[in-house]
Short mmCIF file of C-alpha atoms in Angstrom, two decimals:
data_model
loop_
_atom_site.label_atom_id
_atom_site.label_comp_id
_atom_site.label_asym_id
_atom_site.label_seq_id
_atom_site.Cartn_x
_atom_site.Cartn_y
_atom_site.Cartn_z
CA UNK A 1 5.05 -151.70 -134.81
CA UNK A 2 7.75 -150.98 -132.36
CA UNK A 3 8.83 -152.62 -129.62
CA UNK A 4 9.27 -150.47 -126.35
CA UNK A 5 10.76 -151.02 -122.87
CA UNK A 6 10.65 -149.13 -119.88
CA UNK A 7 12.92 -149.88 -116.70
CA UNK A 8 12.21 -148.78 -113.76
CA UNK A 9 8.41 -149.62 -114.04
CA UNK A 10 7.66 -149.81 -110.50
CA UNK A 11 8.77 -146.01 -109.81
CA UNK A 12 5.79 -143.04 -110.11
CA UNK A 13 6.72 -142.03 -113.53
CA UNK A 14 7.38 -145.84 -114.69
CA UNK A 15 3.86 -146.15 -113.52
CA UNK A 16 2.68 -143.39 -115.77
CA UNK A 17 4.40 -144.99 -118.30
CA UNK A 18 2.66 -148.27 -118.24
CA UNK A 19 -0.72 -146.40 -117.98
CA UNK A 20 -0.40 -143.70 -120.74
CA UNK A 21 0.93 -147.47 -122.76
CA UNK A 22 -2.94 -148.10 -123.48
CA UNK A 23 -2.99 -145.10 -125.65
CA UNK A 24 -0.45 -146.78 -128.39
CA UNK A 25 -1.88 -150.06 -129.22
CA UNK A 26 0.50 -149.79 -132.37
CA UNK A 27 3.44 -150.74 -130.36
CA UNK A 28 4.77 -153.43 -127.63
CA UNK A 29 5.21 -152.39 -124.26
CA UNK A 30 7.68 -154.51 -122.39
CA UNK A 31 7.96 -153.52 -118.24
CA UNK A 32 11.13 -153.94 -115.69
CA UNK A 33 11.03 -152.89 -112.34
CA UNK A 34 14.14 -153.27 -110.33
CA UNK A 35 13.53 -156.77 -109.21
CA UNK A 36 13.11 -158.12 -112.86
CA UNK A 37 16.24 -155.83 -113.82
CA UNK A 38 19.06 -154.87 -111.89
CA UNK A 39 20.75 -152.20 -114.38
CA UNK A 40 23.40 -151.80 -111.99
CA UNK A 41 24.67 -155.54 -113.49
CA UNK A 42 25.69 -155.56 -117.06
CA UNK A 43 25.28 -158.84 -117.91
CA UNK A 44 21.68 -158.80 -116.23
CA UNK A 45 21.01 -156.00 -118.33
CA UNK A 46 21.91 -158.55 -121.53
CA UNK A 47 20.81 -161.75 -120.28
CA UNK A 48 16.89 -160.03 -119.76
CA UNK A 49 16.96 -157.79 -122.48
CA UNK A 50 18.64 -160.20 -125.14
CA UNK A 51 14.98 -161.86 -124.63
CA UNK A 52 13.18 -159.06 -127.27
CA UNK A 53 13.52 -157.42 -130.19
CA UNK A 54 13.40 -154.05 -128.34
CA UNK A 55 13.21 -150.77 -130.56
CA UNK A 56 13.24 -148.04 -127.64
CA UNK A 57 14.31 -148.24 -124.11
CA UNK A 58 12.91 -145.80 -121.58
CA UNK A 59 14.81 -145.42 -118.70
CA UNK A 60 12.94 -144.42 -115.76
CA UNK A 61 15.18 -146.16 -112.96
CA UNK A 62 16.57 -144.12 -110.61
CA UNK A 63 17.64 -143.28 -107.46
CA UNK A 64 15.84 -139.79 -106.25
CA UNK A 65 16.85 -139.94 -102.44
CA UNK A 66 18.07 -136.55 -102.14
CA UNK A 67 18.46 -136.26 -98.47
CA UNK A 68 19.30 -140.03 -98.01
CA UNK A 69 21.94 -140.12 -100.87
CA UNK A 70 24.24 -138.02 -98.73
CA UNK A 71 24.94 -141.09 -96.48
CA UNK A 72 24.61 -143.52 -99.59
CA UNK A 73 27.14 -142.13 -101.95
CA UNK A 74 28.05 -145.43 -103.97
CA UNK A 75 24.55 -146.85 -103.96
CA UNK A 76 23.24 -143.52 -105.56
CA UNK A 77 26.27 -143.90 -108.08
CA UNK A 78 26.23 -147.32 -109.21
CA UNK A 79 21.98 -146.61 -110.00
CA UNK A 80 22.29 -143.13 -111.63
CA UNK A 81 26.00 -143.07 -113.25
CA UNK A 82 27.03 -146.96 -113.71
CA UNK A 83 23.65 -148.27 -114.40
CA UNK A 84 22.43 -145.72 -116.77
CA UNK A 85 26.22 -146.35 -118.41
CA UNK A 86 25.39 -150.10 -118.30
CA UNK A 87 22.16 -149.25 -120.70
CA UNK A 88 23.40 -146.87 -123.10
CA UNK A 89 26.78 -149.29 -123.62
CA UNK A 90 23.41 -152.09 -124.15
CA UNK A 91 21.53 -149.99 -126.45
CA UNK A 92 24.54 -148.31 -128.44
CA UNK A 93 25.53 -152.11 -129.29
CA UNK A 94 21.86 -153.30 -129.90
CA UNK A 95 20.99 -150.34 -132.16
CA UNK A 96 18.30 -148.92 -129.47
CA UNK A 97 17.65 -145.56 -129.04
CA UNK A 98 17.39 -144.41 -125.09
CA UNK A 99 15.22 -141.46 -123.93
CA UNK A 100 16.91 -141.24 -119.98
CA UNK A 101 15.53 -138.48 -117.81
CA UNK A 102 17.77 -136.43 -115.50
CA UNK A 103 17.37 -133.73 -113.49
CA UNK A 104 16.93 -129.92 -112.66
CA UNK A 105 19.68 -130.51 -109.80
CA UNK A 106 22.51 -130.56 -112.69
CA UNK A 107 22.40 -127.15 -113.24
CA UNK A 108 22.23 -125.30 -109.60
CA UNK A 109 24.24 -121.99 -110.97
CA UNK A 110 22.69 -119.15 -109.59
CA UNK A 111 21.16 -118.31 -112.36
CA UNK A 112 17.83 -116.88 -111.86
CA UNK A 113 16.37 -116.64 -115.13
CA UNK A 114 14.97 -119.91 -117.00
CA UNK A 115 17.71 -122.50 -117.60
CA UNK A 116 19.00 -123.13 -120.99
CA UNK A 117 20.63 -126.47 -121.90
CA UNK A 118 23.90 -125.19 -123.06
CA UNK A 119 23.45 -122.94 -119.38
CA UNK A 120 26.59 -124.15 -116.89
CA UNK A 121 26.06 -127.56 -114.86
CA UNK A 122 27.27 -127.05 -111.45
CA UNK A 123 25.59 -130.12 -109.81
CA UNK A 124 25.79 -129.82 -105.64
CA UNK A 125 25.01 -132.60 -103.35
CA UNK A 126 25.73 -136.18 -104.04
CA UNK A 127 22.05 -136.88 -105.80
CA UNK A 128 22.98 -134.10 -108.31
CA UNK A 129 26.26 -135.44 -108.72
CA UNK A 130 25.07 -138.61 -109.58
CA UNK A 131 22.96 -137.82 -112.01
CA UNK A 132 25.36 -135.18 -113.66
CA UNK A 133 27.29 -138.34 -114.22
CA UNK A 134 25.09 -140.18 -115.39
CA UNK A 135 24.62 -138.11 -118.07
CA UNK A 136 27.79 -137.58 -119.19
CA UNK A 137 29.02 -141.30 -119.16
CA UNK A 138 25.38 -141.93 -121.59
CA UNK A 139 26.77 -139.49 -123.89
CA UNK A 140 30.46 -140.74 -123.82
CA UNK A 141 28.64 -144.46 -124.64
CA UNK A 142 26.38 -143.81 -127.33
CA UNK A 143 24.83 -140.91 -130.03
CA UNK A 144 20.84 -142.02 -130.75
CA UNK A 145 19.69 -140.70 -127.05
CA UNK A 146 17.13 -138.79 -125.63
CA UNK A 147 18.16 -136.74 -121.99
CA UNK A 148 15.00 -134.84 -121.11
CA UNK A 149 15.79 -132.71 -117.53
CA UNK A 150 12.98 -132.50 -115.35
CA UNK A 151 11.51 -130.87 -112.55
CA UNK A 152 9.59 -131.13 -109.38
CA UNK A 153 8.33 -134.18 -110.47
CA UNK A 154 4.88 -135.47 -108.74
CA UNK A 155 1.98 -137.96 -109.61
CA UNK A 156 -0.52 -140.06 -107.40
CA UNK A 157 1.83 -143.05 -106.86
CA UNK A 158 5.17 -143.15 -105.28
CA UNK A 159 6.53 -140.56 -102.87
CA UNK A 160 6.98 -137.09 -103.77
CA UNK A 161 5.95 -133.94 -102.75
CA UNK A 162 2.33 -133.87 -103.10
CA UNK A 163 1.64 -136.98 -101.22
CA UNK A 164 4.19 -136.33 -98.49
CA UNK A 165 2.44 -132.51 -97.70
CA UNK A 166 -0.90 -133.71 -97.91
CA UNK A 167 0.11 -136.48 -95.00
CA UNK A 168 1.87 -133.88 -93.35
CA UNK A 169 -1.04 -131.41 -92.93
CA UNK A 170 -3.56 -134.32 -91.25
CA UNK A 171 -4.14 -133.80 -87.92
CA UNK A 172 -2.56 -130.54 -87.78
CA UNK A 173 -3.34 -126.11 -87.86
CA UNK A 174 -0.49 -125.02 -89.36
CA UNK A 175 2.30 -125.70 -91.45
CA UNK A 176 5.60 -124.42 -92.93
CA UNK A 177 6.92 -124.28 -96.68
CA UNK A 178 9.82 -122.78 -98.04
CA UNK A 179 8.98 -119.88 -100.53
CA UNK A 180 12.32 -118.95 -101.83
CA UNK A 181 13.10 -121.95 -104.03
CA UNK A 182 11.17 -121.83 -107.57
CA UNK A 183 10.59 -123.87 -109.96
CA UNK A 184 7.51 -125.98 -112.03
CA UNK A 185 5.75 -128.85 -110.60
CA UNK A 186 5.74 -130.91 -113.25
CA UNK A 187 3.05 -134.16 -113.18
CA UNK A 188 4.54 -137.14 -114.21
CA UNK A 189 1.37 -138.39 -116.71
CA UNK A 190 2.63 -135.59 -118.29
CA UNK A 191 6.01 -136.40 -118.89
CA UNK A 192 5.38 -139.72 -120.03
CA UNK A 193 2.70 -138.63 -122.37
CA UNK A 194 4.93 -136.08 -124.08
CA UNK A 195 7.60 -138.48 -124.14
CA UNK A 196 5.87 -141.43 -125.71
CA UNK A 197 4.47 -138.77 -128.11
CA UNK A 198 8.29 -138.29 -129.18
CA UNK A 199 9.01 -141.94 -129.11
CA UNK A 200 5.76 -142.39 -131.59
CA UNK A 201 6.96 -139.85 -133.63
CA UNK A 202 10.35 -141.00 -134.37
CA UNK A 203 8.84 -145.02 -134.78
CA UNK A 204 6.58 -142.93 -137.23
CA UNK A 205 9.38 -141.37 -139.35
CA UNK A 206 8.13 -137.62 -137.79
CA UNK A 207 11.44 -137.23 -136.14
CA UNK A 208 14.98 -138.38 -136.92
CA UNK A 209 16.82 -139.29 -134.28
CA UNK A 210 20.32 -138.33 -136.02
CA UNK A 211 18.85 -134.50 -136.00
CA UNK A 212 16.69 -134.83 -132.71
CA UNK A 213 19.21 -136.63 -130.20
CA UNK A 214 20.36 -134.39 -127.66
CA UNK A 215 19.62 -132.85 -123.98
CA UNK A 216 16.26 -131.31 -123.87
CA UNK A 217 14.73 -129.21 -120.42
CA UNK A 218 10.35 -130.63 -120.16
CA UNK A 219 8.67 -129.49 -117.20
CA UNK A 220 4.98 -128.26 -116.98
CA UNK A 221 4.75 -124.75 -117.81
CA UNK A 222 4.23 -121.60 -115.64
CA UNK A 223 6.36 -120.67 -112.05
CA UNK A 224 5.43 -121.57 -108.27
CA UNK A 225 7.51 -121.63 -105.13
CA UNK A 226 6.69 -124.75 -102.89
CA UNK A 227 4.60 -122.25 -101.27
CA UNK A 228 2.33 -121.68 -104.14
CA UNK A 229 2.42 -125.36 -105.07
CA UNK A 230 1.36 -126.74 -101.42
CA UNK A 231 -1.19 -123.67 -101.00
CA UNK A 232 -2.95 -124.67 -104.48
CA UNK A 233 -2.68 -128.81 -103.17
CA UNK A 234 -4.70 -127.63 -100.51
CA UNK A 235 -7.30 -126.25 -101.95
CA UNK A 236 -8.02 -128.60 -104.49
CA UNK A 237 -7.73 -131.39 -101.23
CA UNK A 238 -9.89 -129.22 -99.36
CA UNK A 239 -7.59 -129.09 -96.45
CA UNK A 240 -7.91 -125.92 -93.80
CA UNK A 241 -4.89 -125.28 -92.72
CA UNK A 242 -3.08 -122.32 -92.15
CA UNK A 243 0.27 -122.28 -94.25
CA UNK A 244 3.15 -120.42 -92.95
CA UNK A 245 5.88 -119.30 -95.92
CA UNK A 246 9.19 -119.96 -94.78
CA UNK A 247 12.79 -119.43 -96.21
CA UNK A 248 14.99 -122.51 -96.86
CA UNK A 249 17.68 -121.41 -94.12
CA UNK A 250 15.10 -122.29 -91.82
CA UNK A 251 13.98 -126.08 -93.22
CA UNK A 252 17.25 -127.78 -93.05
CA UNK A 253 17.75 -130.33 -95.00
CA UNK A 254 20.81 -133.05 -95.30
CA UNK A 255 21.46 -131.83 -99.09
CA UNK A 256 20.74 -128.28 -100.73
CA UNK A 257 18.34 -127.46 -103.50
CA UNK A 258 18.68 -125.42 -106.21
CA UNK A 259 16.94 -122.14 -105.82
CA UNK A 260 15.63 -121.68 -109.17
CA UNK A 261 14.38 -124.20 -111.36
CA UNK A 262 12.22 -122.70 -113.97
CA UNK A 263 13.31 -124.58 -117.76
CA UNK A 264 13.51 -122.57 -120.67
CA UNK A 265 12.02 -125.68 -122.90
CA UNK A 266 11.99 -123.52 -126.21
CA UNK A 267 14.59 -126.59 -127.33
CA UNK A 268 12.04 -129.27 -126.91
CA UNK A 269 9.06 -126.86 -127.94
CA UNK A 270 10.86 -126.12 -131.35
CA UNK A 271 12.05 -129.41 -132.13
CA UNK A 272 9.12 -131.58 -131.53
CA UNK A 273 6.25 -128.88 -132.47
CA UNK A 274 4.25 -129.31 -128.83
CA UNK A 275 4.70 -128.07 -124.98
CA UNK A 276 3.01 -129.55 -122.12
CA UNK A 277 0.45 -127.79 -119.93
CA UNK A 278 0.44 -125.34 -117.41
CA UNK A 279 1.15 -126.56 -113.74
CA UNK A 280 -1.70 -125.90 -112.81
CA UNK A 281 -3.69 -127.84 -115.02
CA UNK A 282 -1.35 -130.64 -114.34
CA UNK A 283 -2.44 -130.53 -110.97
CA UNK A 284 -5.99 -130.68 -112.04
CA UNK A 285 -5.65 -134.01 -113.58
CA UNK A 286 -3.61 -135.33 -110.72
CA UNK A 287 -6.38 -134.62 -108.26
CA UNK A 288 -8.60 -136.23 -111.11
CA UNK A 289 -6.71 -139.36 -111.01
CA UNK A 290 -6.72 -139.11 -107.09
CA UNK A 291 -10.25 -139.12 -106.80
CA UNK A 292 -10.67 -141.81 -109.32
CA UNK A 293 -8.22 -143.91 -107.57
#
């Protein structure tokens, strides 16, 4: 049995996380949101943690305002650079191995064919930034680690996408979504049943971490603009509206967004022997969880 800790509990995927947790009755689940752990303070971090005999730590803490971390620069820093350096400096001395997730906004290089993890990082924005750091100061701390990169990131809790167009339709005919940014909306059950699938497997003795650690790209598969993604949200909501496809010059927003963020996740499909789901059926189970909600 191994014991397993996830910060940022509180967050959507923390919350998938602590549900998909039922599933492995073969290990401890230990939960931090940001009030039980601030990971921004080291000796916090030690003080809490000291506390268990803790096997893997899942860092799910993060700060994801994209817009809003343009006016809070050191804030989104000391969450996604110093506190995810805080961890792995933790873990590296405790012997812990750290799966951290990161982001599709690292790579933003014009590259319009499915990103490769060795593909150039050329983070823009102080969100992407921040987490571009964060992942190198991880690296520089520690070797038994886990990055997974993901993308377009939704669920039924928490703020995201999904939730904010379906409260942005009420009430009204029409609405506008850019077209021209692509990527894979990716359902956060997902992610955190793939990744405690890994984490089983290398408690199990399936995977070594010494061969496995490294940056992986995990995303649902298949393509969408937000277009595609809010036009197929509506119809499983069964919300009439008439949807207007708009290019991103014309939704300004206080930081920019990649324009393609399609994964090439043969890395973590090779290594690990599975692949997650099409988007689509991602969203299936979403609404599934919606309704049951």
């Amino acid at each position: 049995m191994s014991t397993i800790a996830v910060t940022g509990a509180s967050g959507q995927l923390g919350q998938q996380f602590n549900f998909m947790s039922q599933f492995y009755p073969l290990h401890d689940f230990i939960f931090f949101d940001s009030e039980e752990i601030d990971i921004t303070i080291e000796s916090v971090i030690s003080k809490t943690l000291d506390e268990y005999d803790i096997d893997f730590l899942i860092n799910c803490a993060a700060y994801t305002l994209v817009d809003q971390a343009e006016q809070e620069e050191d804030k989104a820093y000391r969450i996604n650079a110093d506190g995810v350096e805080n961890l792995a400096r933790y873990c590296h001395k405790e012997n812990i191995i750290l799966l951290h997730f990161s982001s599709d906004y690292v790579y933003h290089n014009e590259l319009n064919r499915p990103l490769r993890e060795t593909d150039p990082t050329t983070p823009k924005g102080v969100y992407a930034r921040s987490k571009m750091e964060g992942e190198r100061r991880l690296i520089a701390e520690m070797d038994n680690y886990l990055i997974f990169r993901i993308s377009w990131l939704y669920s039924s809790y928490g703020s995201n996408f999904l939730k904010s167009i379906m409260k942005a339709a009420h009430g009204r005919d029409s609405l506008q979504i850019v077209y021209d940014q692509i990527g894979s909306p990716t359902y956060a059950r997902d992610i955190a049943s793939k990744s405690l699938r890994v984490v089983d497997g290398l408690a199990e003795g399936l995977f070594d971490i010494k061969s496995t650690a490294g940056i992986y790209n995990v995303a649902n598969a298949g393509v969408a603009s937000w277009y595609d993604f809010g036009l197929q949200i509506f119809e499983r909501a069964n919300i009439k509206i008439k949807v207007d496809p708009i290019l991103s010059a014309e939704y300004k927003t206080a930081a920019v967004r990649p324009t393609y963020s399609v994964f090439d996740q043969s890395k973590f499909n090779d290594t690990f022997g599975f692949s997650l789901n099409h988007w689509l059926r991602g969203l299936d189970k979403c609404f599934k969880a919606l309704n049951e909600d």
